[in-house]
Amino acid sequence: MATPATQLDRSNVRQRVMEVIRGLLDELGSQGALPILNANSQLDRDLGLGSLERVELLARLETAFELRLPDRVASEANTPEDLARAILAAPGTNVEVEEADSALRASVTVQKLHRAAKEEGVFAAETLIDVLRYRATHDAERNHLLITEESEAGERSLTLTFGELYAAGNRCAAELARRGVPAGGRVALMLPTSRAFFVSYAGILLAGAIPVPIYPPFRADRIEEYAARQSAILNNAEVCLLLTFRRAEAVAKLLRPRVRSLTGVVDAEKLIEAADKAPPPSPGVSPLHVTGSRARQGSEIALLQYTSGSTGDPKGVMLTHTNLLANMRAIGEAAKRCNLGRMMWASAGSRCTTTWD
């Protein structure tokens, strides 16, 4: 039951705030942060609560205390103690509620705000990482990608839910970090459209690194030309690791001596397999993308995209998280206007297709 802040003292408010945060952490699957939760814990650094999680937390506190907090509290409050102070200082908390139905009206208003925050929270995302995490929290079981790809046994189809992509991406991110990929490091993806591509792409972002996708080779009679063109891209991007697939591994190894910054060429499937077999993180350890130097901002690069180089030297474009999110939102609005429930991505140079909701 919600308890108006007017009836509580500072100690009780602090305790209730801690209970709300504890419930949110539990739902987010961040049980590792529970042992270090106290009144002075840093919401972002210690508890891993990013901008979207703060919106959710603010809505839950408003519901619990039957009040409206200023929007700035979501960004300015750094600890549970700060939140308790904001609740005690909120308008109306220093006088008794006289009208019997005023609390009910406040509760209804807060519930509307709560639902709106849940629906619109993803549109407040500042990075692709925020979107991945939000969808994994709120739409974990929903199919996100329907992939048709080639395998040794022939063509196969598979699905990836939001939750599966986020979980696999986090494991991939940890494996990339173990292999020495630094925050801001450039990782090339020489992969057809496939599960490995999407998990690797998510993993690179979640590791705080930058994806650099390049076309896989598809003409055996022009391998030398391909190697020259792609090495120009990899040198320009200063790539430190190249993720590829089994049939292209020999070609990828041709690139290694031509690219000064390249320290490794890895089969993406094998990297993902190693990531899946690695021990889980220790209790209390936050995902790489929420703390320290690997955390990303909207203004930072989310993708290095190059022209094919067929008519001249390949040219690169630095696309930030903000750039890509603006593009995705525009596509989403167009899809809504056209009443499209699903969209298809057909990969050039391969027979793979992907459909996403």
mmCIF file of C-alpha atoms in Angstrom:
data_model
loop_
_atom_site.group_PDB
_atom_site.id
_atom_site.type_symbol
_atom_site.label_atom_id
_atom_site.label_comp_id
_atom_site.label_asym_id
_atom_site.label_seq_id
_atom_site.Cartn_x
_atom_site.Cartn_y
_atom_site.Cartn_z
ATOM 1 C CA MET A 1 0.000 0.000 0.000
ATOM 2 C CA ALA A 2 1.259 3.507 -0.793
ATOM 3 C CA THR A 3 2.220 5.646 2.179
ATOM 4 C CA PRO A 4 2.000 9.453 1.868
ATOM 5 C CA ALA A 5 5.279 11.148 2.766
ATOM 6 C CA THR A 6 3.346 13.555 5.005
ATOM 7 C CA GLN A 7 2.899 10.761 7.548
ATOM 8 C CA LEU A 8 6.548 9.689 7.659
ATOM 9 C CA ASP A 9 9.701 10.992 9.276
ATOM 10 C CA ARG A 10 13.079 11.092 7.558
ATOM 11 C CA SER A 11 14.109 7.620 8.766
ATOM 12 C CA ASN A 12 10.930 5.986 7.496
ATOM 13 C CA VAL A 13 11.156 7.787 4.154
ATOM 14 C CA ARG A 14 14.747 6.598 3.705
ATOM 15 C CA GLN A 15 13.762 3.030 4.565
ATOM 16 C CA ARG A 16 10.862 3.062 2.110
ATOM 17 C CA VAL A 17 13.090 4.506 -0.650
ATOM 18 C CA MET A 18 15.536 1.655 -0.064
ATOM 19 C CA GLU A 19 12.702 -0.897 -0.348
ATOM 20 C CA VAL A 20 11.586 0.580 -3.697
ATOM 21 C CA ILE A 21 15.162 0.544 -5.045
ATOM 22 C CA ARG A 22 15.649 -3.010 -3.797
ATOM 23 C CA GLY A 23 12.526 -4.132 -5.660
ATOM 24 C CA LEU A 24 13.641 -2.418 -8.874
ATOM 25 C CA LEU A 25 17.139 -3.960 -8.714
ATOM 26 C CA ASP A 26 15.606 -7.360 -8.199
ATOM 27 C CA GLU A 27 13.339 -6.970 -11.255
ATOM 28 C CA LEU A 28 16.276 -5.755 -13.372
ATOM 29 C CA GLY A 29 18.233 -8.890 -12.494
ATOM 30 C CA SER A 30 20.842 -6.802 -10.661
ATOM 31 C CA GLN A 31 20.811 -8.868 -7.459
ATOM 32 C CA GLY A 32 24.598 -8.493 -7.333
ATOM 33 C CA ALA A 33 24.153 -4.838 -6.368
ATOM 34 C CA LEU A 34 21.874 -5.604 -3.395
ATOM 35 C CA PRO A 35 24.690 -6.279 -0.857
ATOM 36 C CA ILE A 36 26.177 -2.826 -1.495
ATOM 37 C CA LEU A 37 22.865 -0.946 -1.386
ATOM 38 C CA ASN A 38 22.821 1.691 1.355
ATOM 39 C CA ALA A 39 21.684 5.299 1.809
ATOM 40 C CA ASN A 40 24.884 6.637 0.251
ATOM 41 C CA SER A 41 25.228 4.215 -2.673
ATOM 42 C CA GLN A 42 25.764 5.964 -6.019
ATOM 43 C CA LEU A 43 22.747 5.197 -8.206
ATOM 44 C CA ASP A 44 24.795 4.928 -11.399
ATOM 45 C CA ARG A 45 28.277 3.842 -10.352
ATOM 46 C CA ASP A 46 27.367 1.399 -7.548
ATOM 47 C CA LEU A 47 23.860 0.251 -8.489
ATOM 48 C CA GLY A 48 24.038 0.480 -12.282
ATOM 49 C CA LEU A 49 20.869 2.574 -12.647
ATOM 50 C CA GLY A 50 21.112 4.501 -15.914
ATOM 51 C CA SER A 51 18.844 7.218 -17.286
ATOM 52 C CA LEU A 52 15.965 4.896 -18.213
ATOM 53 C CA GLU A 53 16.083 3.039 -14.894
ATOM 54 C CA ARG A 54 15.940 6.393 -13.069
ATOM 55 C CA VAL A 55 12.744 7.301 -14.915
ATOM 56 C CA GLU A 56 11.263 4.001 -13.761
ATOM 57 C CA LEU A 57 12.510 4.563 -10.196
ATOM 58 C CA LEU A 58 11.024 8.069 -10.090
ATOM 59 C CA ALA A 59 7.627 6.736 -11.200
ATOM 60 C CA ARG A 60 7.716 4.011 -8.547
ATOM 61 C CA LEU A 61 8.600 6.487 -5.798
ATOM 62 C CA GLU A 62 5.767 8.803 -6.853
ATOM 63 C CA THR A 63 3.363 5.873 -6.643
ATOM 64 C CA ALA A 64 4.740 4.708 -3.283
ATOM 65 C CA PHE A 65 4.556 8.173 -1.664
ATOM 66 C CA GLU A 66 1.555 9.536 -3.575
ATOM 67 C CA LEU A 67 3.279 12.697 -4.741
ATOM 68 C CA ARG A 68 4.792 14.293 -7.818
ATOM 69 C CA LEU A 69 8.553 14.830 -7.811
ATOM 70 C CA PRO A 70 10.239 17.436 -10.020
ATOM 71 C CA ASP A 71 11.578 15.897 -13.239
ATOM 72 C CA ARG A 72 15.083 17.091 -12.424
ATOM 73 C CA VAL A 73 15.247 14.649 -9.497
ATOM 74 C CA ALA A 74 15.794 11.803 -11.984
ATOM 75 C CA SER A 75 19.089 13.338 -13.137
ATOM 76 C CA GLU A 76 20.223 15.304 -10.063
ATOM 77 C CA ALA A 77 19.681 12.753 -7.267
ATOM 78 C CA ASN A 78 22.822 10.618 -6.924
ATOM 79 C CA THR A 79 22.027 8.487 -3.858
ATOM 80 C CA PRO A 80 19.013 7.016 -2.028
ATOM 81 C CA GLU A 81 19.562 9.721 0.610
ATOM 82 C CA ASP A 82 19.194 12.400 -2.093
ATOM 83 C CA LEU A 83 15.903 10.807 -3.149
ATOM 84 C CA ALA A 84 14.636 10.765 0.449
ATOM 85 C CA ARG A 85 15.453 14.483 0.795
ATOM 86 C CA ALA A 86 13.657 15.248 -2.475
ATOM 87 C CA ILE A 87 10.565 13.390 -1.264
ATOM 88 C CA LEU A 88 10.517 15.265 2.048
ATOM 89 C CA ALA A 89 10.977 18.581 0.227
ATOM 90 C CA ALA A 90 8.302 17.885 -2.399
ATOM 91 C CA PRO A 91 5.298 20.259 -2.372
ATOM 92 C CA GLY A 92 2.562 19.076 -0.036
ATOM 93 C CA THR A 93 4.734 16.829 2.134
ATOM 94 C CA ASN A 94 4.936 19.276 5.030
ATOM 95 C CA VAL A 95 1.158 19.564 5.562
ATOM 96 C CA GLU A 96 -1.515 16.966 6.278
ATOM 97 C CA VAL A 97 -3.815 15.973 3.431
ATOM 98 C CA GLU A 98 -7.214 17.186 4.530
ATOM 99 C CA GLU A 99 -9.539 16.054 1.775
ATOM 100 C CA ALA A 100 -10.378 12.367 1.908
ATOM 101 C CA ASP A 101 -10.261 11.953 -1.853
ATOM 102 C CA SER A 102 -7.148 14.049 -2.577
ATOM 103 C CA ALA A 103 -4.829 11.095 -2.016
ATOM 104 C CA LEU A 104 -6.921 9.048 -4.425
ATOM 105 C CA ARG A 105 -6.706 11.746 -7.078
ATOM 106 C CA ALA A 106 -2.937 11.943 -6.551
ATOM 107 C CA SER A 107 -2.671 8.171 -6.822
ATOM 108 C CA VAL A 108 -4.604 8.114 -10.097
ATOM 109 C CA THR A 109 -2.396 10.872 -11.513
ATOM 110 C CA VAL A 110 0.757 9.041 -10.492
ATOM 111 C CA GLN A 111 -0.491 5.786 -12.013
ATOM 112 C CA LYS A 112 -1.041 7.592 -15.324
ATOM 113 C CA LEU A 113 2.460 9.027 -15.135
ATOM 114 C CA HIS A 114 3.795 5.579 -14.318
ATOM 115 C CA ARG A 115 2.143 4.030 -17.361
ATOM 116 C CA ALA A 116 3.310 6.900 -19.569
ATOM 117 C CA ALA A 117 6.869 6.497 -18.300
ATOM 118 C CA LYS A 118 6.734 2.791 -19.093
ATOM 119 C CA GLU A 119 5.490 3.406 -22.625
ATOM 120 C CA GLU A 120 7.677 6.400 -23.402
ATOM 121 C CA GLY A 121 10.766 5.413 -21.446
ATOM 122 C CA VAL A 122 12.511 3.898 -24.473
ATOM 123 C CA PHE A 123 12.079 7.193 -26.349
ATOM 124 C CA ALA A 124 14.112 8.901 -23.624
ATOM 125 C CA ALA A 125 17.074 6.628 -24.436
ATOM 126 C CA GLU A 126 20.330 8.445 -25.161
ATOM 127 C CA THR A 127 22.265 5.459 -26.546
ATOM 128 C CA LEU A 128 21.641 2.171 -28.322
ATOM 129 C CA ILE A 129 22.822 0.528 -25.105
ATOM 130 C CA ASP A 130 19.962 2.206 -23.220
ATOM 131 C CA VAL A 131 17.521 0.772 -25.772
ATOM 132 C CA LEU A 132 18.961 -2.750 -25.498
ATOM 133 C CA ARG A 133 18.755 -2.680 -21.723
ATOM 134 C CA TYR A 134 15.271 -1.166 -21.625
ATOM 135 C CA ARG A 135 13.848 -3.711 -24.055
ATOM 136 C CA ALA A 136 15.500 -6.581 -22.170
ATOM 137 C CA THR A 137 13.820 -5.333 -18.985
ATOM 138 C CA HIS A 138 10.346 -4.580 -20.346
ATOM 139 C CA ASP A 139 10.037 -6.859 -23.418
ATOM 140 C CA ALA A 140 12.414 -9.717 -22.609
ATOM 141 C CA GLU A 141 10.229 -12.488 -24.081
ATOM 142 C CA ARG A 142 9.213 -10.592 -27.202
ATOM 143 C CA ASN A 143 10.741 -11.757 -30.499
ATOM 144 C CA HIS A 144 13.035 -9.040 -31.832
ATOM 145 C CA LEU A 145 14.804 -10.707 -34.771
ATOM 146 C CA LEU A 146 13.685 -13.475 -37.136
ATOM 147 C CA ILE A 147 16.857 -14.570 -38.923
ATOM 148 C CA THR A 148 17.357 -16.777 -41.964
ATOM 149 C CA GLU A 149 21.007 -17.724 -42.398
ATOM 150 C CA GLU A 150 23.201 -20.313 -44.073
ATOM 151 C CA SER A 151 24.884 -23.034 -42.009
ATOM 152 C CA GLU A 152 26.886 -26.169 -42.736
ATOM 153 C CA ALA A 153 23.645 -28.146 -42.702
ATOM 154 C CA GLY A 154 21.966 -25.710 -45.110
ATOM 155 C CA GLU A 155 19.616 -22.786 -44.633
ATOM 156 C CA ARG A 156 18.084 -22.363 -41.179
ATOM 157 C CA SER A 157 15.731 -19.943 -39.465
ATOM 158 C CA LEU A 158 15.899 -18.791 -35.862
ATOM 159 C CA THR A 159 14.592 -16.074 -33.568
ATOM 160 C CA LEU A 160 16.198 -13.805 -31.003
ATOM 161 C CA THR A 161 14.152 -12.169 -28.257
ATOM 162 C CA PHE A 162 15.125 -8.842 -26.721
ATOM 163 C CA GLY A 163 16.192 -10.661 -23.564
ATOM 164 C CA GLU A 164 18.290 -13.232 -25.430
ATOM 165 C CA LEU A 165 20.086 -10.568 -27.484
ATOM 166 C CA TYR A 166 20.929 -8.504 -24.390
ATOM 167 C CA ALA A 167 22.137 -11.518 -22.382
ATOM 168 C CA ALA A 168 24.247 -12.893 -25.245
ATOM 169 C CA GLY A 169 25.586 -9.405 -25.979
ATOM 170 C CA ASN A 170 26.709 -8.949 -22.376
ATOM 171 C CA ARG A 171 28.528 -12.290 -22.418
ATOM 172 C CA CYS A 172 30.178 -11.320 -25.715
ATOM 173 C CA ALA A 173 31.181 -7.928 -24.252
ATOM 174 C CA ALA A 174 32.883 -9.618 -21.301
ATOM 175 C CA GLU A 175 34.769 -11.942 -23.673
ATOM 176 C CA LEU A 176 35.916 -9.009 -25.819
ATOM 177 C CA ALA A 177 37.215 -7.274 -22.686
ATOM 178 C CA ARG A 178 39.062 -10.450 -21.648
ATOM 179 C CA ARG A 179 40.726 -10.459 -25.078
ATOM 180 C CA GLY A 180 42.026 -6.942 -24.567
ATOM 181 C CA VAL A 181 39.530 -4.826 -26.522
ATOM 182 C CA PRO A 182 39.658 -1.406 -24.783
ATOM 183 C CA ALA A 183 36.909 1.158 -24.280
ATOM 184 C CA GLY A 184 36.638 3.048 -27.569
ATOM 185 C CA GLY A 185 38.516 0.298 -29.432
ATOM 186 C CA ARG A 186 37.435 -0.409 -33.008
ATOM 187 C CA VAL A 187 36.274 -3.954 -33.794
ATOM 188 C CA ALA A 188 35.605 -4.959 -37.411
ATOM 189 C CA LEU A 189 32.740 -7.277 -38.338
ATOM 190 C CA MET A 190 33.338 -9.247 -41.534
ATOM 191 C CA LEU A 191 30.151 -11.300 -41.232
ATOM 192 C CA PRO A 192 27.035 -12.087 -43.244
ATOM 193 C CA THR A 193 23.678 -11.157 -41.719
ATOM 194 C CA SER A 194 23.356 -13.811 -39.007
ATOM 195 C CA ARG A 195 22.847 -14.396 -35.304
ATOM 196 C CA ALA A 196 26.611 -14.039 -34.861
ATOM 197 C CA PHE A 197 26.512 -10.585 -36.461
ATOM 198 C CA PHE A 198 23.796 -9.223 -34.157
ATOM 199 C CA VAL A 199 25.244 -10.748 -30.964
ATOM 200 C CA SER A 200 28.726 -9.481 -31.889
ATOM 201 C CA TYR A 201 27.428 -6.012 -32.753
ATOM 202 C CA ALA A 202 25.562 -5.795 -29.429
ATOM 203 C CA GLY A 203 28.593 -7.157 -27.584
ATOM 204 C CA ILE A 204 30.913 -4.558 -29.099
ATOM 205 C CA LEU A 205 28.567 -1.737 -28.050
ATOM 206 C CA LEU A 206 28.101 -3.184 -24.549
ATOM 207 C CA ALA A 207 31.888 -3.416 -24.187
ATOM 208 C CA GLY A 208 32.109 0.322 -24.857
ATOM 209 C CA ALA A 209 33.875 -0.315 -28.184
ATOM 210 C CA ILE A 210 32.987 0.754 -31.747
ATOM 211 C CA PRO A 211 31.697 -1.626 -34.460
ATOM 212 C CA VAL A 212 33.177 -1.335 -37.955
ATOM 213 C CA PRO A 213 31.142 -3.574 -40.320
ATOM 214 C CA ILE A 214 32.722 -4.535 -43.668
ATOM 215 C CA TYR A 215 31.328 -6.660 -46.481
ATOM 216 C CA PRO A 216 32.395 -10.323 -46.410
ATOM 217 C CA PRO A 217 34.124 -11.636 -49.560
ATOM 218 C CA PHE A 218 31.825 -13.255 -52.103
ATOM 219 C CA ARG A 219 33.930 -13.530 -55.300
ATOM 220 C CA ALA A 220 36.835 -15.976 -55.161
ATOM 221 C CA ASP A 221 38.392 -14.520 -58.343
ATOM 222 C CA ARG A 222 38.809 -11.050 -56.777
ATOM 223 C CA ILE A 223 40.248 -11.883 -53.356
ATOM 224 C CA GLU A 224 43.403 -9.807 -53.851
ATOM 225 C CA GLU A 225 41.388 -6.733 -54.810
ATOM 226 C CA TYR A 226 39.069 -7.357 -51.874
ATOM 227 C CA ALA A 227 41.999 -7.632 -49.425
ATOM 228 C CA ALA A 228 43.508 -4.367 -50.675
ATOM 229 C CA ARG A 229 40.218 -2.486 -50.355
ATOM 230 C CA GLN A 230 39.325 -3.836 -46.919
ATOM 231 C CA SER A 231 42.827 -3.310 -45.522
ATOM 232 C CA ALA A 232 42.486 0.369 -46.441
ATOM 233 C CA ILE A 233 39.292 0.522 -44.348
ATOM 234 C CA LEU A 234 40.790 -1.362 -41.409
ATOM 235 C CA ASN A 235 43.912 0.811 -41.382
ATOM 236 C CA ASN A 236 41.876 4.000 -41.550
ATOM 237 C CA ALA A 237 39.639 2.838 -38.689
ATOM 238 C CA GLU A 238 42.635 1.596 -36.657
ATOM 239 C CA VAL A 239 40.854 -1.675 -35.955
ATOM 240 C CA CYS A 240 42.261 -3.789 -33.116
ATOM 241 C CA LEU A 241 40.234 -6.986 -33.677
ATOM 242 C CA LEU A 242 38.528 -8.564 -36.679
ATOM 243 C CA LEU A 243 35.537 -10.874 -36.172
ATOM 244 C CA THR A 244 34.828 -13.133 -39.120
ATOM 245 C CA PHE A 245 33.279 -16.515 -40.033
ATOM 246 C CA ARG A 246 34.795 -19.891 -40.871
ATOM 247 C CA ARG A 247 34.552 -19.713 -44.676
ATOM 248 C CA ALA A 248 36.220 -16.285 -44.705
ATOM 249 C CA GLU A 249 38.862 -16.982 -42.062
ATOM 250 C CA ALA A 250 41.634 -17.614 -44.622
ATOM 251 C CA VAL A 251 40.846 -14.317 -46.369
ATOM 252 C CA ALA A 252 40.730 -12.511 -43.022
ATOM 253 C CA LYS A 253 44.213 -13.782 -42.189
ATOM 254 C CA LEU A 254 45.498 -12.232 -45.431
ATOM 255 C CA LEU A 255 44.475 -8.869 -44.003
ATOM 256 C CA ARG A 256 46.390 -9.214 -40.743
ATOM 257 C CA PRO A 257 49.894 -8.367 -42.025
ATOM 258 C CA ARG A 258 48.463 -5.421 -43.991
ATOM 259 C CA VAL A 259 46.822 -3.720 -40.965
ATOM 260 C CA ARG A 260 49.247 -2.283 -38.404
ATOM 261 C CA SER A 261 46.756 -1.927 -35.552
ATOM 262 C CA LEU A 262 45.184 -5.399 -35.947
ATOM 263 C CA THR A 263 46.135 -7.673 -33.036
ATOM 264 C CA GLY A 264 43.789 -10.582 -33.724
ATOM 265 C CA VAL A 265 41.462 -12.329 -36.186
ATOM 266 C CA VAL A 266 38.745 -14.408 -34.524
ATOM 267 C CA ASP A 267 35.883 -16.579 -35.726
ATOM 268 C CA ALA A 268 32.822 -14.824 -34.249
ATOM 269 C CA GLU A 269 31.013 -18.109 -33.589
ATOM 270 C CA LYS A 270 34.001 -19.405 -31.604
ATOM 271 C CA LEU A 271 34.211 -16.155 -29.638
ATOM 272 C CA ILE A 272 30.500 -16.362 -28.773
ATOM 273 C CA GLU A 273 30.915 -20.023 -27.788
ATOM 274 C CA ALA A 274 33.810 -19.109 -25.474
ATOM 275 C CA ALA A 275 31.710 -16.279 -24.021
ATOM 276 C CA ASP A 276 28.826 -18.662 -23.309
ATOM 277 C CA LYS A 277 31.157 -21.096 -21.511
ATOM 278 C CA ALA A 278 32.884 -18.462 -19.373
ATOM 279 C CA PRO A 279 32.018 -18.287 -15.629
ATOM 280 C CA PRO A 280 29.293 -15.735 -14.780
ATOM 281 C CA PRO A 281 30.399 -12.439 -13.194
ATOM 282 C CA SER A 282 30.898 -12.338 -9.435
ATOM 283 C CA PRO A 283 28.076 -11.007 -7.222
ATOM 284 C CA GLY A 284 28.099 -7.216 -7.063
ATOM 285 C CA VAL A 285 29.853 -6.798 -10.428
ATOM 286 C CA SER A 286 27.868 -4.486 -12.714
ATOM 287 C CA PRO A 287 27.708 -5.009 -16.505
ATOM 288 C CA LEU A 288 30.600 -3.365 -18.352
ATOM 289 C CA HIS A 289 28.421 -0.737 -20.025
ATOM 290 C CA VAL A 290 27.063 0.932 -16.868
ATOM 291 C CA THR A 291 30.247 1.941 -15.092
ATOM 292 C CA GLY A 292 33.680 3.425 -15.659
ATOM 293 C CA SER A 293 35.306 4.186 -18.988
ATOM 294 C CA ARG A 294 33.120 1.723 -20.925
ATOM 295 C CA ALA A 295 29.897 3.668 -20.257
ATOM 296 C CA ARG A 296 28.825 5.574 -23.394
ATOM 297 C CA GLN A 297 27.116 8.914 -24.065
ATOM 298 C CA GLY A 298 24.800 9.886 -26.909
ATOM 299 C CA SER A 299 27.491 12.049 -28.512
ATOM 300 C CA GLU A 300 29.974 9.167 -28.772
ATOM 301 C CA ILE A 301 30.521 6.994 -31.849
ATOM 302 C CA ALA A 302 28.227 3.972 -32.175
ATOM 303 C CA LEU A 303 29.245 2.930 -35.699
ATOM 304 C CA LEU A 304 32.011 3.583 -38.213
ATOM 305 C CA GLN A 305 30.458 3.079 -41.643
ATOM 306 C CA TYR A 306 32.515 2.983 -44.851
ATOM 307 C CA THR A 307 31.676 3.209 -48.528
ATOM 308 C CA SER A 308 32.483 0.121 -50.589
ATOM 309 C CA GLY A 309 35.473 1.748 -52.273
ATOM 310 C CA SER A 310 34.404 0.477 -55.702
ATOM 311 C CA THR A 311 34.832 3.930 -57.298
ATOM 312 C CA GLY A 312 37.711 5.246 -55.186
ATOM 313 C CA ASP A 313 39.259 5.016 -51.746
ATOM 314 C CA PRO A 314 36.734 3.896 -49.092
ATOM 315 C CA LYS A 315 35.385 6.812 -47.084
ATOM 316 C CA GLY A 316 34.222 6.516 -43.486
ATOM 317 C CA VAL A 317 31.423 8.251 -41.611
ATOM 318 C CA MET A 318 31.320 8.517 -37.813
ATOM 319 C CA LEU A 319 27.753 7.886 -36.630
ATOM 320 C CA THR A 320 26.967 8.655 -32.994
ATOM 321 C CA HIS A 321 24.374 6.978 -30.801
ATOM 322 C CA THR A 322 22.250 10.119 -31.217
ATOM 323 C CA ASN A 323 22.528 9.898 -35.025
ATOM 324 C CA LEU A 324 21.447 6.253 -35.137
ATOM 325 C CA LEU A 325 18.598 6.706 -32.664
ATOM 326 C CA ALA A 326 17.229 9.619 -34.693
ATOM 327 C CA ASN A 327 17.349 7.438 -37.813
ATOM 328 C CA MET A 328 15.656 4.507 -36.037
ATOM 329 C CA ARG A 329 12.900 6.732 -34.643
ATOM 330 C CA ALA A 330 12.230 8.180 -38.094
ATOM 331 C CA ILE A 331 11.959 4.645 -39.542
ATOM 332 C CA GLY A 332 9.692 3.651 -36.641
ATOM 333 C CA GLU A 333 7.383 6.607 -37.267
ATOM 334 C CA ALA A 334 7.218 5.782 -40.977
ATOM 335 C CA ALA A 335 6.468 2.134 -40.191
ATOM 336 C CA LYS A 336 3.678 3.212 -37.834
ATOM 337 C CA ARG A 337 2.121 5.465 -40.457
ATOM 338 C CA CYS A 338 2.251 2.613 -42.978
ATOM 339 C CA ASN A 339 0.867 0.165 -40.394
ATOM 340 C CA LEU A 340 3.920 -2.117 -40.715
ATOM 341 C CA GLY A 341 4.391 -4.671 -37.929
ATOM 342 C CA ARG A 342 7.614 -6.151 -39.283
ATOM 343 C CA MET A 343 10.463 -4.986 -41.517
ATOM 344 C CA MET A 344 13.021 -6.990 -43.490
ATOM 345 C CA TRP A 345 16.766 -6.532 -43.908
ATOM 346 C CA ALA A 346 18.295 -8.329 -46.911
ATOM 347 C CA SER A 347 22.081 -8.472 -46.739
ATOM 348 C CA ALA A 348 24.073 -7.554 -49.824
ATOM 349 C CA GLY A 349 26.628 -10.152 -50.808
ATOM 350 C CA SER A 350 24.889 -13.030 -49.032
ATOM 351 C CA ARG A 351 21.628 -14.954 -49.034
ATOM 352 C CA CYS A 352 20.781 -14.042 -45.455
ATOM 353 C CA THR A 353 17.703 -12.092 -44.475
ATOM 354 C CA THR A 354 16.496 -10.750 -41.164
ATOM 355 C CA THR A 355 13.077 -9.588 -40.050
ATOM 356 C CA TRP A 356 12.517 -7.491 -36.938
ATOM 357 C CA ASP A 357 9.464 -6.297 -35.020
#
